[in-house]
mmCIF file of C-alpha atoms in Angstrom:
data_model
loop_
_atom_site.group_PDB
_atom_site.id
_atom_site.type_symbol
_atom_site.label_atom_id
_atom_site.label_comp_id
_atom_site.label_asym_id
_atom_site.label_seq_id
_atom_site.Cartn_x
_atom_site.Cartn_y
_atom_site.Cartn_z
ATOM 1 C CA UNK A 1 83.983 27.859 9.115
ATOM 2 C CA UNK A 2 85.277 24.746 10.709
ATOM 3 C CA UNK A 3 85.015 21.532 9.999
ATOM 4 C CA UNK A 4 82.321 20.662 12.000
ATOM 5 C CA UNK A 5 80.129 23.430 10.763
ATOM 6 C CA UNK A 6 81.130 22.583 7.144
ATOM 7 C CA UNK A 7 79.969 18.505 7.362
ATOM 8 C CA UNK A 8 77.099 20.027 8.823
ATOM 9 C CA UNK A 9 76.509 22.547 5.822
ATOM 10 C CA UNK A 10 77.289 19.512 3.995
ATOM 11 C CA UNK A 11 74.328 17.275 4.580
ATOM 12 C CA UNK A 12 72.068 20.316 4.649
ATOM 13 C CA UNK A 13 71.018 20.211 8.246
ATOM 14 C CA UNK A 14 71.575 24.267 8.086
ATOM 15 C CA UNK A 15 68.237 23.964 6.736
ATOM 16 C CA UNK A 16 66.797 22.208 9.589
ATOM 17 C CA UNK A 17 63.698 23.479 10.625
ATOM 18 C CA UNK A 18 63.324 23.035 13.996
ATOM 19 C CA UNK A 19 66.729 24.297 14.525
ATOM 20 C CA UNK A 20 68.035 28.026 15.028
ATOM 21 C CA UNK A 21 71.990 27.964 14.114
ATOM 22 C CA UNK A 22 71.914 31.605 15.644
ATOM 23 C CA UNK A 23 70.889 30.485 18.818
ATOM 24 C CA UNK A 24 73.457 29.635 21.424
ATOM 25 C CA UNK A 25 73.055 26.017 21.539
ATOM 26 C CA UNK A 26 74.242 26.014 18.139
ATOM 27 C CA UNK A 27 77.144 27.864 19.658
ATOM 28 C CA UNK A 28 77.844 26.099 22.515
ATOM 29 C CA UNK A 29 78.128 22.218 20.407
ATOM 30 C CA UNK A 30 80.837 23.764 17.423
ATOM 31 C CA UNK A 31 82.513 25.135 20.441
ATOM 32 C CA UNK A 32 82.959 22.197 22.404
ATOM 33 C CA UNK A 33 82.923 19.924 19.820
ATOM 34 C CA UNK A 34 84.564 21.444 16.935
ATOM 35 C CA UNK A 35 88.062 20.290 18.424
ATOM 36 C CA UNK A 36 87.369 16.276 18.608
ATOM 37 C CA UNK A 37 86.141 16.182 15.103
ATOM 38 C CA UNK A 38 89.062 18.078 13.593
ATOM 39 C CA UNK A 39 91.359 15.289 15.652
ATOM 40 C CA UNK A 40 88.958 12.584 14.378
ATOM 41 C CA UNK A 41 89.234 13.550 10.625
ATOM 42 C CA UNK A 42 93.238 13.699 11.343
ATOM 43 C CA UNK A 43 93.525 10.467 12.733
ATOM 44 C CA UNK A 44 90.933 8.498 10.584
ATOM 45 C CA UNK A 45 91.040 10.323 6.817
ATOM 46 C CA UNK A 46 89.869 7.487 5.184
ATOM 47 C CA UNK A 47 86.828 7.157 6.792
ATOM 48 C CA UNK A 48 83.811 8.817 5.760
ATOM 49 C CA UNK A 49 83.062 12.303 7.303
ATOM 50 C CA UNK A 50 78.848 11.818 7.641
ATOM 51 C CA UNK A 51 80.257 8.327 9.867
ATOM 52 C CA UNK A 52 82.533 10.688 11.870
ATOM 53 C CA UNK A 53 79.985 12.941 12.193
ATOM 54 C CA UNK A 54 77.375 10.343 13.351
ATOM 55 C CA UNK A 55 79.825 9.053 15.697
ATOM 56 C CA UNK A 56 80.134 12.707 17.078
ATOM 57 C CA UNK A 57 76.402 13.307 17.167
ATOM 58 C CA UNK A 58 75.516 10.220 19.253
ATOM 59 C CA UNK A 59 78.360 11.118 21.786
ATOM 60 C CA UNK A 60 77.277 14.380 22.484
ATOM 61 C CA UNK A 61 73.383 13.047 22.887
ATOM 62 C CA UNK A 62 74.199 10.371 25.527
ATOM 63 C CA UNK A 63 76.012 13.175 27.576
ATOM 64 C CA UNK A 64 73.653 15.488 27.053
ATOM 65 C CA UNK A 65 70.860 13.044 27.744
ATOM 66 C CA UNK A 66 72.706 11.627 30.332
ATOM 67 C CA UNK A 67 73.214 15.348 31.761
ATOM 68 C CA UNK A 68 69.128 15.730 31.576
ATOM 69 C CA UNK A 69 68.255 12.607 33.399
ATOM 70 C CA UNK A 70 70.676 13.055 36.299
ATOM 71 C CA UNK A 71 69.659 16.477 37.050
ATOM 72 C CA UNK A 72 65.287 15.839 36.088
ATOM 73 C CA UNK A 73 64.241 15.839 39.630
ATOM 74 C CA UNK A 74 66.376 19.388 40.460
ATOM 75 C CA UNK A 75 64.907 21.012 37.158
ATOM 76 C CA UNK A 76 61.094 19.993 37.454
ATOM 77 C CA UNK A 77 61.312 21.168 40.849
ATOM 78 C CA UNK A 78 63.241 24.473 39.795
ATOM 79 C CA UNK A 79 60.290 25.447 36.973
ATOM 80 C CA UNK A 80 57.455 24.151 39.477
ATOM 81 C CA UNK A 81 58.738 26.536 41.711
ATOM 82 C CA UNK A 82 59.366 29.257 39.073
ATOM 83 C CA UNK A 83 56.041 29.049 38.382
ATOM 84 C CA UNK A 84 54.273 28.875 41.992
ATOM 85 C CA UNK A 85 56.446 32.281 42.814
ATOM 86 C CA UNK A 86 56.449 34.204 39.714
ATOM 87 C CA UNK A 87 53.971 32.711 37.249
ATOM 88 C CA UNK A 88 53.629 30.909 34.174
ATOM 89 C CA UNK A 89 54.168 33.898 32.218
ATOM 90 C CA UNK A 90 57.123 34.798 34.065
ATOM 91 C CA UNK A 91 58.561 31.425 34.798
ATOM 92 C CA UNK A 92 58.487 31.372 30.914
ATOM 93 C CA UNK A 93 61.570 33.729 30.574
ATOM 94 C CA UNK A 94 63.699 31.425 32.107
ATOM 95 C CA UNK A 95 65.307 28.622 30.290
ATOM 96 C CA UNK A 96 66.474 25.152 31.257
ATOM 97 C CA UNK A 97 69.822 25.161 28.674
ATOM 98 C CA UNK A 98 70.982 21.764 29.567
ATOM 99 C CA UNK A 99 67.207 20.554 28.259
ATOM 100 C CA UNK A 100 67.321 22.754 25.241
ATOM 101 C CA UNK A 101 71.041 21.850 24.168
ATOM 102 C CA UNK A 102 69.699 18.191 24.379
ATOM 103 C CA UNK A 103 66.337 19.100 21.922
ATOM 104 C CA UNK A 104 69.118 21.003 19.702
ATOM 105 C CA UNK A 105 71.518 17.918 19.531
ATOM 106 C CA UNK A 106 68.874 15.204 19.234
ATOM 107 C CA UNK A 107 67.253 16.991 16.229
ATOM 108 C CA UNK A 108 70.671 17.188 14.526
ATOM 109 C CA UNK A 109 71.344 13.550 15.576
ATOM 110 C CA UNK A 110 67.934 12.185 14.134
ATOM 111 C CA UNK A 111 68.578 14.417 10.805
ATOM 112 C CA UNK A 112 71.445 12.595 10.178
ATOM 113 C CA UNK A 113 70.050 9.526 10.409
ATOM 114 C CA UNK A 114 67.483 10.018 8.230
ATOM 115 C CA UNK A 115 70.269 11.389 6.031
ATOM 116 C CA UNK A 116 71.933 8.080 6.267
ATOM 117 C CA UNK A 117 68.593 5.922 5.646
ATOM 118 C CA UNK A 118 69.543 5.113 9.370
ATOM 119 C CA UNK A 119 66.207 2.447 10.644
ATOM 120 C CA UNK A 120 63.219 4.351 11.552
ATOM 121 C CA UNK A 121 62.447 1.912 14.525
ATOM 122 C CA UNK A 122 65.270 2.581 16.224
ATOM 123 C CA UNK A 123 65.670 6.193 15.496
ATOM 124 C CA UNK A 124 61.924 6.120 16.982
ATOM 125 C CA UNK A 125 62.705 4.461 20.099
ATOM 126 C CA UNK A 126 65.781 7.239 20.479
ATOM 127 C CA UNK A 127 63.029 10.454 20.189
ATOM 128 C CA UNK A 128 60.710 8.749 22.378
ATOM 129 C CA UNK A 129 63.373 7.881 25.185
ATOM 130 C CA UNK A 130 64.705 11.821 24.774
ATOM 131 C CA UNK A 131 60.684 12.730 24.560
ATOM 132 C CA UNK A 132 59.829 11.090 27.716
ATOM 133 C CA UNK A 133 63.383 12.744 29.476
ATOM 134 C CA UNK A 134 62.325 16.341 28.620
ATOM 135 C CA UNK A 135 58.992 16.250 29.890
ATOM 136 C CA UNK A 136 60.151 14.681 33.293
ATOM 137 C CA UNK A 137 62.200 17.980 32.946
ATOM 138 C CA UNK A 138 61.032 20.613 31.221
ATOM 139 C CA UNK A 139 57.230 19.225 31.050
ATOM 140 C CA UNK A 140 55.679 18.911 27.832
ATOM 141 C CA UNK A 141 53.424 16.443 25.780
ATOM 142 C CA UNK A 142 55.557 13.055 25.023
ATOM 143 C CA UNK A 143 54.662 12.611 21.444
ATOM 144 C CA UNK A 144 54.146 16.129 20.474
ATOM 145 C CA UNK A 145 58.120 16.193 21.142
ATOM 146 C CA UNK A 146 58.571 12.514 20.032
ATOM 147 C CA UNK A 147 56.838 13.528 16.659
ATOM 148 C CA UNK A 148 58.835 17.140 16.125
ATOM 149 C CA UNK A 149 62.225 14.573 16.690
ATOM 150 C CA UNK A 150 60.739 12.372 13.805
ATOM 151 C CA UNK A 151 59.957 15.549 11.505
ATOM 152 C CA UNK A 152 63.492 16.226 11.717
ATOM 153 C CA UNK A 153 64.171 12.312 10.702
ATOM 154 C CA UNK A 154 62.439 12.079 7.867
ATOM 155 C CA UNK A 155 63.458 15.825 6.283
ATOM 156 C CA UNK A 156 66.932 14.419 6.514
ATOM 157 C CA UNK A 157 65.634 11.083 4.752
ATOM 158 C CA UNK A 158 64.461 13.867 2.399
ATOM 159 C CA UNK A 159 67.625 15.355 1.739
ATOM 160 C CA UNK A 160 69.613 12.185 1.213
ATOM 161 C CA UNK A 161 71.784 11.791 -2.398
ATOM 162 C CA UNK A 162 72.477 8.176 -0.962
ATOM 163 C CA UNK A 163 70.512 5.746 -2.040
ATOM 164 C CA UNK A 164 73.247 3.041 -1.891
ATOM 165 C CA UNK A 165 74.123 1.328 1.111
ATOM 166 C CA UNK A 166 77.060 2.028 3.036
ATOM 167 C CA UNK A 167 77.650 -1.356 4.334
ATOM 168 C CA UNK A 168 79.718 -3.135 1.814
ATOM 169 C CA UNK A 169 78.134 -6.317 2.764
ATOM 170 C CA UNK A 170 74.078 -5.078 2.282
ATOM 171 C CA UNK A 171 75.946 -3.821 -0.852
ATOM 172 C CA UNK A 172 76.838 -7.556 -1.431
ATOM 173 C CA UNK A 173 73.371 -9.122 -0.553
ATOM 174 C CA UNK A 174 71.200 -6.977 -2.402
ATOM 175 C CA UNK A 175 73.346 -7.284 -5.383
ATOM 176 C CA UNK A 176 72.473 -10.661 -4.802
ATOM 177 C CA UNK A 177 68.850 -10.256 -5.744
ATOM 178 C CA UNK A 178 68.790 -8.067 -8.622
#
């Protein structure tokens, strides 16, 4: 197991629910990414691992979201036209993997910040901005996928042990007041 896979293990997003770590998207992030966070926990030892992994995490979903919205016009076009020729049934059996490696890493990416009692605003306005990229994409319903994003959120926020702040100085403040 590498490293990547074992902070992942870690912070229990294995048990993810809206995530299949058979599948080949699961494949395809350790792969590329596996390498970077072994040099990251090298370089920086001292910091924690769930930061390096967050740091990893919202990398790979601007790239990946970034990789979405350049190509939205050439995919809706691609599965309109799937669908006009072969059918909706048909069309079906094909698969847009640069819009489901972005779902995959975007669930894992709002996880963790649920797992880090990371704000729910923003982490919102992150699953509605990927939301609204898929369906120009793939299709869909906006906050059907906006909502499965949030699910994800808050069942890391579930599985949190940290109920202590990581910034030394909200540390500080709230110390403040008790």
């Amino acid at each position: 197991m590498t490293d990547l896979q074992q902070a992942i293990c870690d912070i229990k997003a294995n048990d993810l629910a809206s995530v299949d770590f058979e599948a080949r998207q699961w494949q395809i992030f350790v792969e590329h990414n596996s390498p970077l966070f072994a040099t990251v926990l090298k370089v920086k030892p001292t910091t924690p691992v769930n930061h390096h992994l967050l740091g990893l995490l919202t990398k790979s979903h601007i790239e990946a979201l970034n990789q979405v919205e350049q190509h939205q016009s050439s995919a809706k076009a691609m599965h309109q036209a799937l669908n006009q020729e072969l059918g909706k049934d048909l069309a079906d059996n094909f698969h847009y993997h640069d819009g489901e490696q972005l779902i995959f890493i975007t669930h894992l990416w709002l996880y963790l910040q649920g797992y880090l009692a990371m704000d729910f605003s923003l982490a919102n306005d992150h699953a509605e901005k990927t939301a609204s990229a898929i369906v120009s994409a793939m299709g869909g319903d906006i906050q059907q996928i906006r909502s499965a994003f949030m699910a994800s959120f808050y069942q890391g926020k579930s599985h949190t042990n940290s109920t202590k702040p990581d910034n030394p100085l909200m540390a500080w403040v709230k110390s403040l007041f008790k």
